[in-house]
Coordinates of C-alpha atoms in Angstrom, one line a residue:
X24 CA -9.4 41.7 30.6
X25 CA -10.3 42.7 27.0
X26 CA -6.9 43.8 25.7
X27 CA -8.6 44.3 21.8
X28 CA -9.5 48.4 22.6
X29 CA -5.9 48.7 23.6
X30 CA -4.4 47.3 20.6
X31 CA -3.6 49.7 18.4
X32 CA -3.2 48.0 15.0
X33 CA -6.2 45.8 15.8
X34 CA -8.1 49.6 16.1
X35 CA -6.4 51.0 12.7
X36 CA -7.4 47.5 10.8
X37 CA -11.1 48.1 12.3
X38 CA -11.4 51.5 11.5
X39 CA -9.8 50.5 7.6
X40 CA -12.6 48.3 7.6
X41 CA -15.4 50.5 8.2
X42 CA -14.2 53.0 5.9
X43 CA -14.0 50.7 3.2
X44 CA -17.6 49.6 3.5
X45 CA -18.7 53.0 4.1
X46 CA -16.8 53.9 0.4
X47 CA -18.5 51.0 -1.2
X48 CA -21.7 52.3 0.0
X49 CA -21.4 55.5 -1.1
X50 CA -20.3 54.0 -4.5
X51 CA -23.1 52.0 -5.0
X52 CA -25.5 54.2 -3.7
X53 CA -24.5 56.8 -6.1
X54 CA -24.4 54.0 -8.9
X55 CA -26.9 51.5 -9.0
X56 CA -29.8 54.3 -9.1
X57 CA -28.5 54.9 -12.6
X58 CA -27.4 51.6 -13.7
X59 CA -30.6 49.4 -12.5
X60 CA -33.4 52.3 -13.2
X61 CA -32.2 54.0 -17.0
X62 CA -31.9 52.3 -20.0
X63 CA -29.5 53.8 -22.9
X64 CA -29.2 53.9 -26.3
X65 CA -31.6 55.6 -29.4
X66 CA -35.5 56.7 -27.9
X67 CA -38.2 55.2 -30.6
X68 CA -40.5 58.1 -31.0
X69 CA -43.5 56.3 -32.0
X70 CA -46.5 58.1 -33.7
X71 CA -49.3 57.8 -36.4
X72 CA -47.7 57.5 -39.9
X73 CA -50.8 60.3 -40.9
X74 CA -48.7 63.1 -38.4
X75 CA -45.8 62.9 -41.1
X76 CA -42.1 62.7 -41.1
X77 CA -41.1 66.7 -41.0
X78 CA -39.6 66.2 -37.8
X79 CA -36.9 68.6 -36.2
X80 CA -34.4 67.5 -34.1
X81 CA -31.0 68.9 -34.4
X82 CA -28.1 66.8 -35.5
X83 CA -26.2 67.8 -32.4
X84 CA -29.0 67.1 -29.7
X85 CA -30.4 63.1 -30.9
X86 CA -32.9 61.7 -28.6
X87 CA -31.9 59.0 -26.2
X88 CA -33.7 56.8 -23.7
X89 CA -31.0 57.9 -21.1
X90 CA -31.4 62.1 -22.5
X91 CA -34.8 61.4 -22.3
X92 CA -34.5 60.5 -18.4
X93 CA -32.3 63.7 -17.8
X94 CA -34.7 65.7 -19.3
X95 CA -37.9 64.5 -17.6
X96 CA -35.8 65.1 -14.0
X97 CA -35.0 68.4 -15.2
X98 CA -38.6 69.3 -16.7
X99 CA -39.7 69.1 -12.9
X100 CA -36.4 70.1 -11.0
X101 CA -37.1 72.9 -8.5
X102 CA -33.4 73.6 -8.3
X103 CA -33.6 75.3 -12.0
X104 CA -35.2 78.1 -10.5
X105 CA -34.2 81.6 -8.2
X106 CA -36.2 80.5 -5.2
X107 CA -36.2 76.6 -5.7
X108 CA -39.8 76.3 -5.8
X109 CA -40.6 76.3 -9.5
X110 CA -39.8 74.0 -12.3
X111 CA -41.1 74.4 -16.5
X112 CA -44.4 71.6 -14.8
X113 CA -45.3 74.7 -12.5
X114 CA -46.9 76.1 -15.6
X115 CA -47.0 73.4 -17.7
X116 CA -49.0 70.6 -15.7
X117 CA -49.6 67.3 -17.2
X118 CA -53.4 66.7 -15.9
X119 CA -54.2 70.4 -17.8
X120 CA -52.3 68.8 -21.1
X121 CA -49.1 70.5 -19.9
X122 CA -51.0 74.4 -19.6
X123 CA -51.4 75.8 -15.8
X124 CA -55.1 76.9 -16.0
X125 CA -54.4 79.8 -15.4
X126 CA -54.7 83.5 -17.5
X127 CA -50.9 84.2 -16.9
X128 CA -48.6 82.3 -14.7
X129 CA -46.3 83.9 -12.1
X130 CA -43.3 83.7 -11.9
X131 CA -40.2 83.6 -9.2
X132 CA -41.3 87.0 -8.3
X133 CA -44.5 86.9 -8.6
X134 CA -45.0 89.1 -11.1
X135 CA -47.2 87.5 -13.9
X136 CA -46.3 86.2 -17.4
X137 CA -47.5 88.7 -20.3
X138 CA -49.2 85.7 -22.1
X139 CA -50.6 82.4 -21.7
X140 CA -48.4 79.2 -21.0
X141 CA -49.0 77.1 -23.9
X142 CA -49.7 73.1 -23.9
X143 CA -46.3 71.2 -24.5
X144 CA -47.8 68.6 -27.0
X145 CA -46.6 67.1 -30.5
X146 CA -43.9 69.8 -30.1
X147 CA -41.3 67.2 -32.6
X148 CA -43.2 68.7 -35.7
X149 CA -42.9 72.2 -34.4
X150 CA -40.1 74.8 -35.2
X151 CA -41.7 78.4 -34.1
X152 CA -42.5 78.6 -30.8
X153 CA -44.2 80.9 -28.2
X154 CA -47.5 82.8 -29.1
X155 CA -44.9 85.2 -31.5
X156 CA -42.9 82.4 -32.5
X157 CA -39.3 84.2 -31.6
X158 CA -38.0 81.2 -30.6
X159 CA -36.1 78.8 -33.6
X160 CA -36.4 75.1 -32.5
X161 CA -37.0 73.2 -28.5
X162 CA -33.8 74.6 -27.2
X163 CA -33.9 78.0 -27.5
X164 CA -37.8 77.7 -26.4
X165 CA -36.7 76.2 -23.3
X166 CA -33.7 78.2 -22.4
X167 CA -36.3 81.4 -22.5
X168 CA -38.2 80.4 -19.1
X169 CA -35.3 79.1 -17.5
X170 CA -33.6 82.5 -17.5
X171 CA -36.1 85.2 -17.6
X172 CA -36.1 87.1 -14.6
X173 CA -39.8 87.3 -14.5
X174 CA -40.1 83.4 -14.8
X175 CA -37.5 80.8 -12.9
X176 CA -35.1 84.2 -12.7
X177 CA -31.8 82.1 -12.8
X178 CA -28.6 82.1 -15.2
X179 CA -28.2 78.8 -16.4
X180 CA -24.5 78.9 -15.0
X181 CA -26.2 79.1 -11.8
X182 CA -28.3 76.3 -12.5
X183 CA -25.4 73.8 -13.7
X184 CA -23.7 74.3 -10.2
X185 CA -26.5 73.6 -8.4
X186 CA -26.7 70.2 -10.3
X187 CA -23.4 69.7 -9.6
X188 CA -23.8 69.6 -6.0
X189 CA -26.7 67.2 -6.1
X190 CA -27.2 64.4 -5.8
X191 CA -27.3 61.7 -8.9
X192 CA -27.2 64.9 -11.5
X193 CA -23.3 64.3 -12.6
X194 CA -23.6 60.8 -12.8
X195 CA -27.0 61.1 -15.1
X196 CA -24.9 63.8 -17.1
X197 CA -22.2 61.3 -17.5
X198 CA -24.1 58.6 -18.8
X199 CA -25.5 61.1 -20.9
X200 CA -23.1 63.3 -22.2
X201 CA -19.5 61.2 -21.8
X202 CA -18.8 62.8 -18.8
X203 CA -19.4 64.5 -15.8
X204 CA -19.8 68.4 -17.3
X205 CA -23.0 70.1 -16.3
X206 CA -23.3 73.3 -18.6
X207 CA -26.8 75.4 -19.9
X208 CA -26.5 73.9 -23.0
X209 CA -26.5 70.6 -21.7
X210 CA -29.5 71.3 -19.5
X211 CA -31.7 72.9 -22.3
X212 CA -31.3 70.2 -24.4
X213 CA -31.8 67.4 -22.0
X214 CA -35.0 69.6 -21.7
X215 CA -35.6 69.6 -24.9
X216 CA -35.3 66.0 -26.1
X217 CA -38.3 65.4 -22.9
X218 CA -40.4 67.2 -24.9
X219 CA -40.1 66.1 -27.7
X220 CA -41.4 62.8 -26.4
X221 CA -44.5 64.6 -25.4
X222 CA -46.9 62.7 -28.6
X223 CA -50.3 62.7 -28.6
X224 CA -52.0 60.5 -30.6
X225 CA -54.9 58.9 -28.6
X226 CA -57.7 60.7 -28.5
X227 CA -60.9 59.5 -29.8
X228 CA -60.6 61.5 -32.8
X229 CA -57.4 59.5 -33.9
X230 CA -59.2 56.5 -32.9
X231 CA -61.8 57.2 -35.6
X232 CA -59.4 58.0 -38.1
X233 CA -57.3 54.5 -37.5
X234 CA -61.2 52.5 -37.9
X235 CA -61.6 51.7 -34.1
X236 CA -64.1 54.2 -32.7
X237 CA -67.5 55.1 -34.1
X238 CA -67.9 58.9 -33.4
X239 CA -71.9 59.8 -32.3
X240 CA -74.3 61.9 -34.4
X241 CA -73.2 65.5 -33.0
X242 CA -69.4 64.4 -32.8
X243 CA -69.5 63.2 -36.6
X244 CA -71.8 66.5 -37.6
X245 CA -69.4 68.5 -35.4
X246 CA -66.3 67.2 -37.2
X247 CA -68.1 68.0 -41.2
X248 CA -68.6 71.8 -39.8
X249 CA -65.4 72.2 -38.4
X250 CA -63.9 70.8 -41.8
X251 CA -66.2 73.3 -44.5
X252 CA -66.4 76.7 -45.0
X253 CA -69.4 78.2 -45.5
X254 CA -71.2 78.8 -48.8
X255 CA -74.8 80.0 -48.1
X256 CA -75.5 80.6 -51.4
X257 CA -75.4 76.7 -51.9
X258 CA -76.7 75.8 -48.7
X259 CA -73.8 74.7 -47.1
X260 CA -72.9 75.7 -43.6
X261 CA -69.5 75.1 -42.2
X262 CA -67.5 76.9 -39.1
X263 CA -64.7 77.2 -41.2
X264 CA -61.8 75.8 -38.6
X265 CA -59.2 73.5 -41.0
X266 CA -57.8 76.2 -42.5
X267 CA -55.8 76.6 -39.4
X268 CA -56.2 73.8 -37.4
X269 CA -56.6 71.4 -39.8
X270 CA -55.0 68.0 -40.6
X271 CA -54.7 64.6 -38.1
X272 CA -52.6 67.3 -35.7
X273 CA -55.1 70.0 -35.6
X274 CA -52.1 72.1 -36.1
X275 CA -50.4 74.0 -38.6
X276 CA -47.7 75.9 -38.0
X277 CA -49.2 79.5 -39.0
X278 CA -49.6 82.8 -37.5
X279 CA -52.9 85.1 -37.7
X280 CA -54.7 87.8 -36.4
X281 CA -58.3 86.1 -35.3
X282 CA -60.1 89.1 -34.5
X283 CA -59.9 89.0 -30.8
X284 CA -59.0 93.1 -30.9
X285 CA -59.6 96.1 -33.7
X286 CA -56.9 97.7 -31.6
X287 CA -54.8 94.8 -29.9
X288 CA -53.1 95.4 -26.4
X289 CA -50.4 93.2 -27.3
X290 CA -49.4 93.9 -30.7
X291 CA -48.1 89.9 -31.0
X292 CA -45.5 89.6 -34.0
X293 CA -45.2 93.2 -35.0
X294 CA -43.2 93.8 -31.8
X295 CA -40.5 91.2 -33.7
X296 CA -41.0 92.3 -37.2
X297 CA -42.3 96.2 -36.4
X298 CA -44.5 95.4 -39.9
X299 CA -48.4 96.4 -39.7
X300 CA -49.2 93.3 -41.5
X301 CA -47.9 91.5 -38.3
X302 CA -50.4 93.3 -35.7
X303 CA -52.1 91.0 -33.7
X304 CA -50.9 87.9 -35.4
X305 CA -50.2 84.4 -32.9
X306 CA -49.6 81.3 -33.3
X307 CA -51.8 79.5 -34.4
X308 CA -52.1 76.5 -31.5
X309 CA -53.4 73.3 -31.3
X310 CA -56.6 72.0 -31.0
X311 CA -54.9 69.1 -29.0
X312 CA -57.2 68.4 -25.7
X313 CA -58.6 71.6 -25.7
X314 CA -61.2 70.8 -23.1
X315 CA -58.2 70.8 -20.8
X316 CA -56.4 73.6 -21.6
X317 CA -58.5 76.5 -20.5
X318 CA -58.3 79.8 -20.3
X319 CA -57.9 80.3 -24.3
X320 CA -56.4 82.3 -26.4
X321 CA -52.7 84.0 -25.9
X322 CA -54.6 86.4 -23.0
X323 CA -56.7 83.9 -21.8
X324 CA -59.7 85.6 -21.9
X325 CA -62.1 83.0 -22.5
X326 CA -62.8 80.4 -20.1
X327 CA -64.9 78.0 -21.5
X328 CA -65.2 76.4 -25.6
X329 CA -68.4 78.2 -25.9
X330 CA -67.0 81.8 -25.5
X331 CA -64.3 80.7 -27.9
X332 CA -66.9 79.4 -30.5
X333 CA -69.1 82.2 -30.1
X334 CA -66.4 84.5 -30.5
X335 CA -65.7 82.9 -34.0
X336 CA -69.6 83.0 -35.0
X337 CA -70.5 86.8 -33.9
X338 CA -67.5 88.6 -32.8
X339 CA -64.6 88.9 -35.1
X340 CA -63.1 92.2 -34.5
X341 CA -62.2 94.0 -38.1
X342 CA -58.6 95.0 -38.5
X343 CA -56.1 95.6 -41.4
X344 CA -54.3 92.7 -39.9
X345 CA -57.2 90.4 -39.5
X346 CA -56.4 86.4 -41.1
X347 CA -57.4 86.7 -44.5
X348 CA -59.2 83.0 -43.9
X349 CA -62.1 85.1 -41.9
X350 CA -62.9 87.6 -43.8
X351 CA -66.6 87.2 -45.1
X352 CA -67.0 84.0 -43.8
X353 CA -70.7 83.8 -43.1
X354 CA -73.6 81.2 -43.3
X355 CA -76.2 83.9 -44.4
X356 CA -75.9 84.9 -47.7
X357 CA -73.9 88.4 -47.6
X358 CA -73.6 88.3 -44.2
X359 CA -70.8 89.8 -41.9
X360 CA -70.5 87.2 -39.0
X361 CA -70.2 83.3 -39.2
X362 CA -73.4 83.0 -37.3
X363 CA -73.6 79.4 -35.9
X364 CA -76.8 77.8 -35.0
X365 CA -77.3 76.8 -31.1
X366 CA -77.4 72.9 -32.5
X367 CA -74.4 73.4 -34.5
X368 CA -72.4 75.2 -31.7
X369 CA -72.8 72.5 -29.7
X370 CA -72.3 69.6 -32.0
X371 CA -68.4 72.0 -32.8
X372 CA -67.9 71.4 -29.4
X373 CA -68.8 67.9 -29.4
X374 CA -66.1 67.4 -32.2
X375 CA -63.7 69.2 -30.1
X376 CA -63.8 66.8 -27.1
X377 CA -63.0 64.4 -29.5
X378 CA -59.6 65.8 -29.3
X379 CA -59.2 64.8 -25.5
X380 CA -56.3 62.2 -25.4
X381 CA -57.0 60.4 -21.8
X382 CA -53.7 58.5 -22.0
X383 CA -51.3 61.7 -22.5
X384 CA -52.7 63.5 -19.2
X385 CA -52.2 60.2 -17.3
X386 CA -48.8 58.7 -18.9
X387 CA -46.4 57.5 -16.6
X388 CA -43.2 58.6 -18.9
X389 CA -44.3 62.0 -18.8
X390 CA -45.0 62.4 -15.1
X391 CA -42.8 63.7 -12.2
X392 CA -39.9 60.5 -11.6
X393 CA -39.1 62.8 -8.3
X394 CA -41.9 62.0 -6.8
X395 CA -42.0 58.8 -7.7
X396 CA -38.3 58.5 -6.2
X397 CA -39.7 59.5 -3.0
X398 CA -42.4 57.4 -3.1
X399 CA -39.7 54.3 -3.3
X400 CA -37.8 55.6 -0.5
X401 CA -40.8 55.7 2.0
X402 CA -40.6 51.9 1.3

């Protein structure tokens, strides 16, 4: 006779037991995902000594290996949106250099963005952002989408509860942050210092410019037009690009009008300032793999580089607004319009793939760790 199920301290000791393992389980479950997989301390942004020091990062948001972590899970959490389907990598995908390849992007509600979703790259030099440039610095940029009701439609107070009730999220924000606190301005700049890790620095151009790649015949001819204006009257032809994307970054932090519109639909910056001068100016974006961030321009209008270069050479719209920098640009002497040759159209282009960075589309730090996670759980 088994007298054991009868006894009933024997049961209570048993059942003491189980519970205790089950608590340890729970505890390491929820802590060895942190511990074994994150490591802590400063981040080492690493990049070309020719991209310069004027870096912004606030004094109040530093950029950590373990921030860094938060932010990447957050970049592609679901749960900061309305409907728990989008995340910022719905319109900024890493294989199109962080843009969506699309026109506009919708949002929660399906209703479409009024302009273009930008690339997310070399953003640590940057301190304007979106196509107007309202936004001061990464953390108001990325508090914009998060909250817009047209975009992931949900208050960032909403937001931190949700991470509270998930899993690993208040531990992470612990091991970031001191404690266990999930607030909006804790998710934003978690956010934030992810992007700023988002360097590019590979492409083939910067590979020429640190001695280890030849460039070809049309590449290297591309590159000497898109670096010289024009001055016909001494025979030299140039497509008159550095003045705005000029510089190892092919970026400078300006605003123009480029002719896209005598009459603009979208005013751009004027709708900030409400000054004339400001009518159809954007930002000025990066040149950064271009071949993978089509549709161009802040309406997307153009779907391939060669509408974009011919738009340069033959159809600048004039405007009292229009960038001073193409105004009577020409290769013919007293001409109105750029006018590129074929050849040299296609050697501009040739330059331009230069720009494609292979190992920023395909790093592993800036790609989605959730489904990597579930990748490791299937084995």
């Amino acid at each position: 006779m088994n007298h054991t199920k009868h006894n009933p301290l024997l049961n209570r000791l048993r059942k003491g037991r189980v519970m205790f393992l089950l608590l340890i389980f729970v505890i390491v479950s929820g802590w060895c995902y942190v511990d074994s997989s994150i490591e802590t301390g400063p981040y080492n942004l690493v990049y070309p000594t020719n991209f310069g020091n004027r870096v912004n990062i606030p004094a109040d948001n530093p950029t950590t290996k373990q921030g860094v972590y938060l932010g990447r899970m957050l970049f592609y959490e679901t749960k900061l949106s309305s409907n728990n389907k989008l995340s910022c990598s719905s319109c900024h995908q890493q294989d199109k250099a962080f843009t969506d390849g699309r026109a506009f992007s919708p949002g929660v509600d399906g209703i479409l963005t009024p302009r273009n979703s930008m690339s997310l790259v070399n953003l640590l030099w940057a301190r304007k952002f979106f196509w107007d440039g309202r936004a001061n610095g990464l953390e108001e940029q990325a508090m914009t989408p998060l909250t817009s009701p047209h975009e992931m439609g949900q208050s960032l107070t909403t937001s931190a509860q949700k991470l509270t009730q998930a899993t690993n999220y208040p531990t992470l924000f612990k091991l970031v942050y001191g404690d266990e606190k999930i607030t909006g301005d804790r998710i934003v700049k978690a956010i934030s210092q992810f992007e700023r890790t988002l360097i590019s620095a590979n492409s083939r151009y910067d590979q020429y410019l640190r001695g280890a790649y030849q460039p070809t015949p049309d590449e290297l001819k591309g590159m000497e037009l898109f670096n010289t204006m024009p001055h016909p009257e001494k025979g030299i032809r140039g497509a008159n690009c550095s003045h705005c994307h000029g510089g190892p970054k092919t970026y400078m932090e300006l605003f123009h009008n480029n002719g896209l519109d005598s009459l603009p639909k979208d005013s751009g910056m004027e709708i900030l300032t409400r000054l004339p001068a400001d009518r159809g100016r954007f930002k000025v974006p990066t040149l950064r793999n271009i071949a993978f961030t089509a549709p161009y321009m802040h309406d997307g209008r153009f779907k391939t580089l060669e509408e974009v270069v011919d738009h340069y050479s033959e159809h600048i719209e004039q405007s009292a607004s229009l960038s001073s920098f193409l105004q009577g640009e020409s290769n013919e002497p007293g001409g109105k319009r750029l006018k590129l040759l074929p050849v040299e159209k296609k050697q501009l282009i040739a330059f331009l793939n230069m720009l494609t960075d292979s190992t920023f589309i395909t790093n592993p730090a800036f790609s989605d760790p959730h489904l990597l996670s579930t990748k490791n759980k299937k084995h």
